[in-house]
CSV table of C-alpha atoms and ligand atoms in Angstrom, one decimal:
chain,number,residue,atom,x,y,z
A,1454,UNK,CA,26.2,-11.5,16.8
A,1455,UNK,CA,22.9,-13.1,15.9
A,1456,UNK,CA,19.9,-10.8,15.6
A,1457,UNK,CA,16.5,-12.0,16.6
A,1458,UNK,CA,14.0,-12.2,13.8
A,1459,UNK,CA,10.9,-10.1,13.8
A,1460,UNK,CA,7.4,-11.6,13.3
A,1461,UNK,CA,7.5,-10.1,9.7
A,1462,UNK,CA,10.9,-11.8,9.0
A,1463,UNK,CA,9.6,-15.1,10.2
A,1464,UNK,CA,6.5,-14.9,8.2
A,1465,UNK,CA,8.5,-13.9,5.1
A,1466,UNK,CA,10.8,-16.9,5.6
A,1467,UNK,CA,7.9,-19.3,6.1
A,1468,UNK,CA,6.2,-18.0,2.9
A,1469,UNK,CA,9.5,-18.3,1.0
A,1470,UNK,CA,9.9,-21.9,2.2
A,1471,UNK,CA,6.4,-22.7,0.9
A,1472,UNK,CA,7.0,-21.0,-2.4
A,1473,UNK,CA,10.3,-22.9,-2.8
A,1474,UNK,CA,8.6,-26.2,-2.1
A,1475,UNK,CA,5.9,-25.5,-4.5
A,1476,UNK,CA,8.4,-24.6,-7.2
A,1477,UNK,CA,10.3,-27.8,-6.6
A,1478,UNK,CA,7.1,-29.9,-6.9
A,1479,UNK,CA,6.4,-28.2,-10.2
A,1480,UNK,CA,9.7,-29.7,-11.5
A,1481,UNK,CA,8.8,-33.3,-10.5
A,1482,UNK,CA,7.7,-36.1,-12.8
A,1483,UNK,CA,3.8,-35.9,-13.3
A,1484,UNK,CA,3.1,-38.9,-11.0
A,1485,UNK,CA,5.2,-37.4,-8.2
A,1486,UNK,CA,3.6,-34.0,-8.8
A,1487,UNK,CA,0.2,-35.5,-8.4
A,1488,UNK,CA,1.1,-37.3,-5.2
A,1489,UNK,CA,2.9,-34.2,-3.7
A,1490,UNK,CA,-0.2,-32.0,-4.6
A,1491,UNK,CA,-2.5,-34.5,-3.1
A,1492,UNK,CA,-0.4,-34.6,0.1
A,1493,UNK,CA,-0.5,-30.7,0.3
A,1494,UNK,CA,-4.2,-30.6,-0.2
A,1495,UNK,CA,-4.9,-33.3,2.3
A,1496,UNK,CA,-2.8,-31.5,4.9
A,1497,UNK,CA,-4.4,-28.2,4.1
A,1498,UNK,CA,-7.9,-29.8,4.4
A,1499,UNK,CA,-7.0,-31.3,7.7
A,1500,UNK,CA,-5.7,-27.9,9.0
A,1501,UNK,CA,-8.8,-26.1,7.7
A,1502,UNK,CA,-11.1,-28.5,9.5
A,1503,UNK,CA,-9.3,-28.0,12.8
A,1504,UNK,CA,-8.9,-24.2,12.4
A,1505,UNK,CA,-12.6,-23.9,11.5
A,1506,UNK,CA,-13.5,-25.7,14.7
A,1507,UNK,CA,-11.2,-23.5,16.8
A,1508,UNK,CA,-12.6,-20.3,15.2
A,1509,UNK,CA,-16.2,-21.5,15.7
A,1510,UNK,CA,-15.7,-22.3,19.3
A,1511,UNK,CA,-13.9,-19.1,20.1
A,1512,UNK,CA,-16.8,-17.1,18.4
A,1513,UNK,CA,-19.3,-18.8,20.8
A,1514,UNK,CA,-17.7,-17.2,23.9
A,1515,UNK,CA,-17.5,-13.5,24.4
A,1516,UNK,CA,-13.9,-13.7,25.8
A,1517,UNK,CA,-12.9,-16.1,23.0
A,1518,UNK,CA,-14.4,-13.7,20.4
A,1519,UNK,CA,-12.2,-10.9,21.8
A,1520,UNK,CA,-9.2,-13.1,21.7
A,1521,UNK,CA,-10.0,-14.1,18.2
A,1522,UNK,CA,-10.0,-10.5,17.2
A,1523,UNK,CA,-6.6,-9.9,18.8
A,1524,UNK,CA,-5.2,-13.0,17.1
A,1525,UNK,CA,-6.4,-11.9,13.7
A,1526,UNK,CA,-4.2,-8.8,14.2
A,1527,UNK,CA,-1.2,-11.0,14.0
A,1528,UNK,CA,0.0,-11.1,10.3
A,1529,UNK,CA,0.8,-14.8,10.4
A,1530,UNK,CA,-2.5,-15.8,11.9
A,1531,UNK,CA,-4.4,-13.5,9.5
A,1532,UNK,CA,-2.6,-14.9,6.5
A,1533,UNK,CA,-3.3,-18.4,7.6
A,1534,UNK,CA,-7.1,-17.8,8.1
A,1535,UNK,CA,-7.4,-15.9,4.9
A,1536,UNK,CA,-5.6,-18.7,3.0
A,1537,UNK,CA,-8.1,-21.2,4.3
A,1538,UNK,CA,-11.0,-18.9,3.5
A,1539,UNK,CA,-11.9,-18.8,7.3
A,1540,UNK,CA,-11.8,-15.0,7.4
A,1541,UNK,CA,-12.3,-12.7,4.4
A,1542,UNK,CA,-9.4,-10.5,3.4
A,1543,UNK,CA,-9.9,-6.9,4.5
A,1544,UNK,CA,-11.7,-4.6,2.0
A,1545,UNK,CA,-8.4,-2.9,1.1
A,1546,UNK,CA,-6.8,-6.2,0.1
A,1547,UNK,CA,-9.9,-7.2,-1.8
A,1548,UNK,CA,-10.2,-3.8,-3.6
A,1549,UNK,CA,-6.5,-4.1,-4.5
A,1550,UNK,CA,-7.2,-7.5,-6.2
A,1551,UNK,CA,-10.2,-6.0,-8.0
A,1552,UNK,CA,-8.0,-3.2,-9.3
A,1553,UNK,CA,-5.2,-5.6,-10.3
A,1554,UNK,CA,-7.9,-7.5,-12.3
A,1555,UNK,CA,-9.1,-4.3,-14.1
A,1556,UNK,CA,-5.5,-3.2,-14.8
A,1557,UNK,CA,-5.0,-5.1,-18.1
A,1558,UNK,CA,-8.2,-3.5,-19.5
A,1559,UNK,CA,-7.2,0.0,-18.3
A,1560,UNK,CA,-3.6,-0.3,-19.5
A,1561,UNK,CA,-4.9,-1.6,-22.9
A,1562,UNK,CA,-6.6,1.9,-23.1
A,1563,UNK,CA,-3.6,3.8,-22.0
A,1564,UNK,CA,-4.7,4.3,-18.4
A,1565,UNK,CA,-4.0,3.1,-14.9
A,1566,UNK,CA,-5.4,3.4,-11.4
A,1567,UNK,CA,-3.8,3.1,-8.0
A,1568,UNK,CA,-5.8,2.3,-4.9
A,1569,UNK,CA,-4.6,4.5,-2.1
A,1570,UNK,CA,-7.0,3.5,0.7
A,1571,UNK,CA,-10.5,2.2,1.6
A,1572,UNK,CA,-12.0,3.9,4.6
A,1573,UNK,CA,-15.6,4.3,5.9
A,1574,UNK,CA,-17.1,2.8,2.7
A,1575,UNK,CA,-15.1,5.0,0.4
A,1576,UNK,CA,-12.3,3.8,-2.0
A,1577,UNK,CA,-9.7,6.5,-2.6
A,1578,UNK,CA,-8.2,6.0,-6.1
A,1579,UNK,CA,-5.5,8.0,-7.9
A,1580,UNK,CA,-5.8,7.9,-11.7
A,1581,UNK,CA,-3.2,8.0,-14.3
A,1582,UNK,CA,-2.9,8.3,-18.1
A,1583,UNK,CA,-6.1,8.2,-20.0
A,1584,UNK,CA,-8.1,7.4,-16.9
A,1585,UNK,CA,-7.4,11.1,-15.8
A,1586,UNK,CA,-9.1,14.1,-17.3
A,1587,UNK,CA,-12.5,14.9,-18.7
A,1588,UNK,CA,-12.6,12.9,-22.0
A,1589,UNK,CA,-15.3,10.4,-22.7
A,1590,UNK,CA,-12.7,7.5,-22.5
A,1591,UNK,CA,-11.5,8.8,-19.1
A,1592,UNK,CA,-15.2,8.8,-17.9
A,1593,UNK,CA,-15.7,5.2,-19.3
A,1594,UNK,CA,-12.5,3.9,-17.6
A,1595,UNK,CA,-13.4,5.5,-14.3
A,1596,UNK,CA,-16.9,4.0,-14.5
A,1597,UNK,CA,-15.4,0.6,-15.2
A,1598,UNK,CA,-13.2,0.8,-12.1
A,1599,UNK,CA,-16.0,2.1,-9.9
A,1600,UNK,CA,-18.5,-0.6,-11.0
A,1601,UNK,CA,-15.9,-3.4,-10.5
A,1602,UNK,CA,-15.1,-2.1,-6.9
A,1603,UNK,CA,-18.7,-1.6,-5.9
A,1604,UNK,CA,-19.7,-5.0,-7.3
A,1605,UNK,CA,-16.8,-7.0,-5.8
A,1606,UNK,CA,-16.3,-5.3,-2.5
A,1607,UNK,CA,-19.8,-4.7,-0.9
A,1608,UNK,CA,-18.2,-2.6,1.9
A,1609,UNK,CA,-17.4,0.1,-0.7
A,1610,UNK,CA,-20.3,2.4,-1.5
A,1611,UNK,CA,-18.4,5.2,-3.2
A,1612,UNK,CA,-15.2,6.0,-5.1
A,1613,UNK,CA,-13.3,9.2,-4.6
A,1614,UNK,CA,-10.7,10.2,-7.0
A,1615,UNK,CA,-7.7,11.7,-5.3
A,1616,UNK,CA,-6.5,14.7,-7.4
A,1617,UNK,CA,-3.0,13.9,-8.6
A,1618,UNK,CA,-2.1,17.6,-8.3
A,1619,UNK,CA,1.5,16.9,-7.4
A,1620,UNK,CA,2.9,15.5,-10.6
A,1621,UNK,CA,5.4,17.7,-12.2
A,1622,UNK,CA,2.8,18.6,-14.9
A,1623,UNK,CA,0.6,20.0,-12.3
A,1624,UNK,CA,3.1,21.9,-10.2
A,1625,UNK,CA,2.3,24.9,-12.4
A,1626,UNK,CA,1.5,28.4,-11.2
A,1627,UNK,CA,-1.5,29.0,-13.2
A,1628,UNK,CA,-4.2,31.1,-11.6
A,1629,UNK,CA,-6.5,28.6,-9.8
A,1630,UNK,CA,-8.9,29.2,-7.0
A,1631,UNK,CA,-7.6,28.3,-3.5
A,1632,UNK,CA,-9.6,25.3,-2.2
A,1633,UNK,CA,-12.5,26.3,0.1
A,1634,UNK,CA,-11.6,26.4,3.8
A,1635,UNK,CA,-15.2,25.8,4.7
A,1636,UNK,CA,-15.0,22.5,2.8
A,1637,UNK,CA,-12.2,21.3,5.1
A,1638,UNK,CA,-9.1,22.3,3.1
A,1639,UNK,CA,-6.2,23.6,5.1
A,1640,UNK,CA,-3.2,25.6,3.9
A,1641,UNK,CA,0.1,23.8,4.2
A,1642,UNK,CA,3.7,24.7,3.4
A,1643,UNK,CA,4.9,26.0,0.0
A,1644,UNK,CA,6.0,23.5,-2.5
A,1645,UNK,CA,9.5,25.0,-2.3
A,1646,UNK,CA,9.7,24.0,1.4
A,1647,UNK,CA,9.3,20.4,0.5
A,1648,UNK,CA,12.1,19.7,-2.1
A,1649,UNK,CA,12.2,16.3,-3.9
A,1650,UNK,CA,13.4,13.5,-1.6
A,1651,UNK,CA,12.3,15.3,1.6
A,1652,UNK,CA,9.3,15.4,3.9
A,1653,UNK,CA,7.8,18.1,6.1
A,1654,UNK,CA,5.2,17.8,8.9
A,1655,UNK,CA,3.0,20.7,10.1
A,1656,UNK,CA,0.4,20.9,12.8
A,1657,UNK,CA,-3.3,21.5,12.0
A,1658,UNK,CA,-6.4,21.6,14.1
A,1659,UNK,CA,-7.0,18.0,12.9
A,1660,UNK,CA,-3.7,16.7,13.9
A,1661,UNK,CA,-0.2,16.7,12.4
A,1662,UNK,CA,0.1,16.2,8.6
A,1663,UNK,CA,3.1,14.8,6.8
A,1664,UNK,CA,3.9,15.9,3.3
A,1665,UNK,CA,6.3,13.8,1.3
A,1666,UNK,CA,7.9,14.7,-2.0
A,1667,UNK,CA,9.1,11.8,-4.0
A,1668,UNK,CA,10.5,12.9,-7.4
A,1669,UNK,CA,8.1,15.8,-7.5
A,1670,UNK,CA,5.1,13.7,-6.6
A,1671,UNK,CA,3.6,15.1,-3.4
A,1672,UNK,CA,1.6,12.9,-1.0
A,1673,UNK,CA,-0.1,13.9,2.2
A,1674,UNK,CA,-0.6,11.5,5.1
A,1675,UNK,CA,-1.6,11.8,8.8
A,1676,UNK,CA,1.7,12.0,10.6
A,1677,UNK,CA,1.0,8.8,12.5
A,1678,UNK,CA,2.5,5.4,11.9
A,1679,UNK,CA,0.0,2.7,11.2
A,1680,UNK,CA,1.6,0.5,13.8
A,1681,UNK,CA,1.2,2.5,17.1
A,1682,UNK,CA,0.3,5.9,15.8
A,1683,UNK,CA,3.6,7.6,16.6
A,1684,UNK,CA,5.0,10.4,14.4
A,1685,UNK,CA,6.6,9.4,11.2
A,1686,UNK,CA,8.5,12.7,10.5
A,1687,UNK,CA,11.7,11.5,12.1
A,1688,UNK,CA,11.7,8.5,9.9
A,1689,UNK,CA,14.0,7.5,7.0
A,1690,UNK,CA,12.9,8.4,3.5
A,1691,UNK,CA,14.5,6.4,0.8
A,1692,UNK,CA,13.8,8.2,-2.5
A,1693,UNK,CA,15.3,5.3,-4.6
A,1694,UNK,CA,13.2,2.6,-3.0
A,1695,UNK,CA,10.2,4.9,-2.7
A,1696,UNK,CA,9.9,3.9,1.0
A,1697,UNK,CA,9.5,5.6,4.4
A,1698,UNK,CA,10.7,3.7,7.5
A,1699,UNK,CA,9.2,4.6,10.8
A,1700,UNK,CA,11.8,5.6,13.4
A,1701,UNK,CA,10.0,3.8,16.3
A,1702,UNK,CA,9.9,0.1,15.4
A,1703,UNK,CA,11.0,0.1,11.7
A,1704,UNK,CA,7.7,-0.5,9.9
A,1705,UNK,CA,8.4,0.3,6.3
A,1706,UNK,CA,5.8,2.1,4.0
A,1707,UNK,CA,5.4,2.6,0.3
A,1708,UNK,CA,5.4,6.4,0.0
A,1709,UNK,CA,3.1,6.5,-3.0
A,1710,UNK,CA,0.4,4.2,-1.8
A,1711,UNK,CA,0.9,4.5,2.0
A,1712,UNK,CA,0.8,0.7,2.0
A,1713,UNK,CA,2.8,-1.0,4.8
A,1714,UNK,CA,5.4,-3.4,3.5
A,1715,UNK,CA,6.1,-4.9,6.9
A,1716,UNK,CA,2.5,-5.7,7.9
A,1717,UNK,CA,0.5,-5.8,4.7
A,1718,UNK,CA,-2.9,-5.0,6.3
A,1719,UNK,CA,-1.6,-1.8,7.8
A,1720,UNK,CA,-1.9,1.5,5.9
A,1721,UNK,CA,-1.0,5.1,6.3
A,1722,UNK,CA,-4.0,7.4,6.3
A,1723,UNK,CA,-3.8,9.5,3.1
A,1724,UNK,CA,-5.4,13.0,2.7
A,1725,UNK,CA,-6.4,14.7,-0.5
A,1726,UNK,CA,-3.8,17.2,-1.6
A,1727,UNK,CA,-3.8,20.1,-4.0
A,1728,UNK,CA,-1.2,22.6,-5.1
A,1729,UNK,CA,-2.4,26.1,-5.9
A,1730,UNK,CA,-0.1,29.0,-6.8
A,1731,UNK,CA,2.8,27.1,-5.3
A,1732,UNK,CA,1.1,26.4,-2.0
A,1733,UNK,CA,0.1,22.9,-0.8
A,1734,UNK,CA,-3.4,22.4,0.5
A,1735,UNK,CA,-4.6,19.3,2.3
A,1736,UNK,CA,-8.0,18.1,3.5
A,1737,UNK,CA,-7.5,16.0,6.7
A,1738,UNK,CA,-10.5,14.0,7.8
B,879,LIG,S1,5.0,3.2,15.7
B,879,LIG,FE1,5.8,1.2,15.7
B,879,LIG,S2,6.7,1.1,13.7
B,879,LIG,FE2,5.9,3.0,13.7
């Protein structure tokens, strides 16, 4: 029985076809390579011209503008417009690129940073290795990341470091002060209630929160799929792949970053998380 392809499947297949053609061109004789590249660029220029006209005309009409916004939601349309420079990639994608650019420098100093989300002008970043901690080098690396993000992505005005409290090293029971409830922290389940490879949701006055434990790294997200906002807690967690698949329409998410692997511009909403005396605390927005 043949199964119908999803839009994401079709997009992936189309992208793979382009990649295969580009790889094949790279193996041609230089003269043939030049001709093929010229053909590709000429067709792209032609498409860009027509697409720019379509977008400009749509923007001139209120109904067209609305339609354009709906169209940009489609992953294939969005990818095409970004490719031609007609719309800018969203701040999350641009911030991710900035971080990828800064990664060789961070790694050469024994550190790393992972972008979790960009929301309301704030970039939420999780730090690893020598980027973490209070040393002068950690401060310098953090500054480097922050300056690059603020400079390259004008929508970002602030960087917030997400406390990586859930790594095994931090799942200690040292006496620490419980996070302040008046600052928005809410008490969640005990760490023991969320064993590795499992997830637990709990209700709060700010909506349902999902806690996921992937190899002793805890993450907290709004218990709402980035597709249609339906609860994710009945989904399938694959600890080996590090993914969570929504039970409703099968969108797949990277558990550590919350990034949607099915529709790249979608993202789970992460919450800061702390572990104090074996209790998980979260700060939903
Ligand atoms: S609500 Fe549609 S995939 Fe999750």
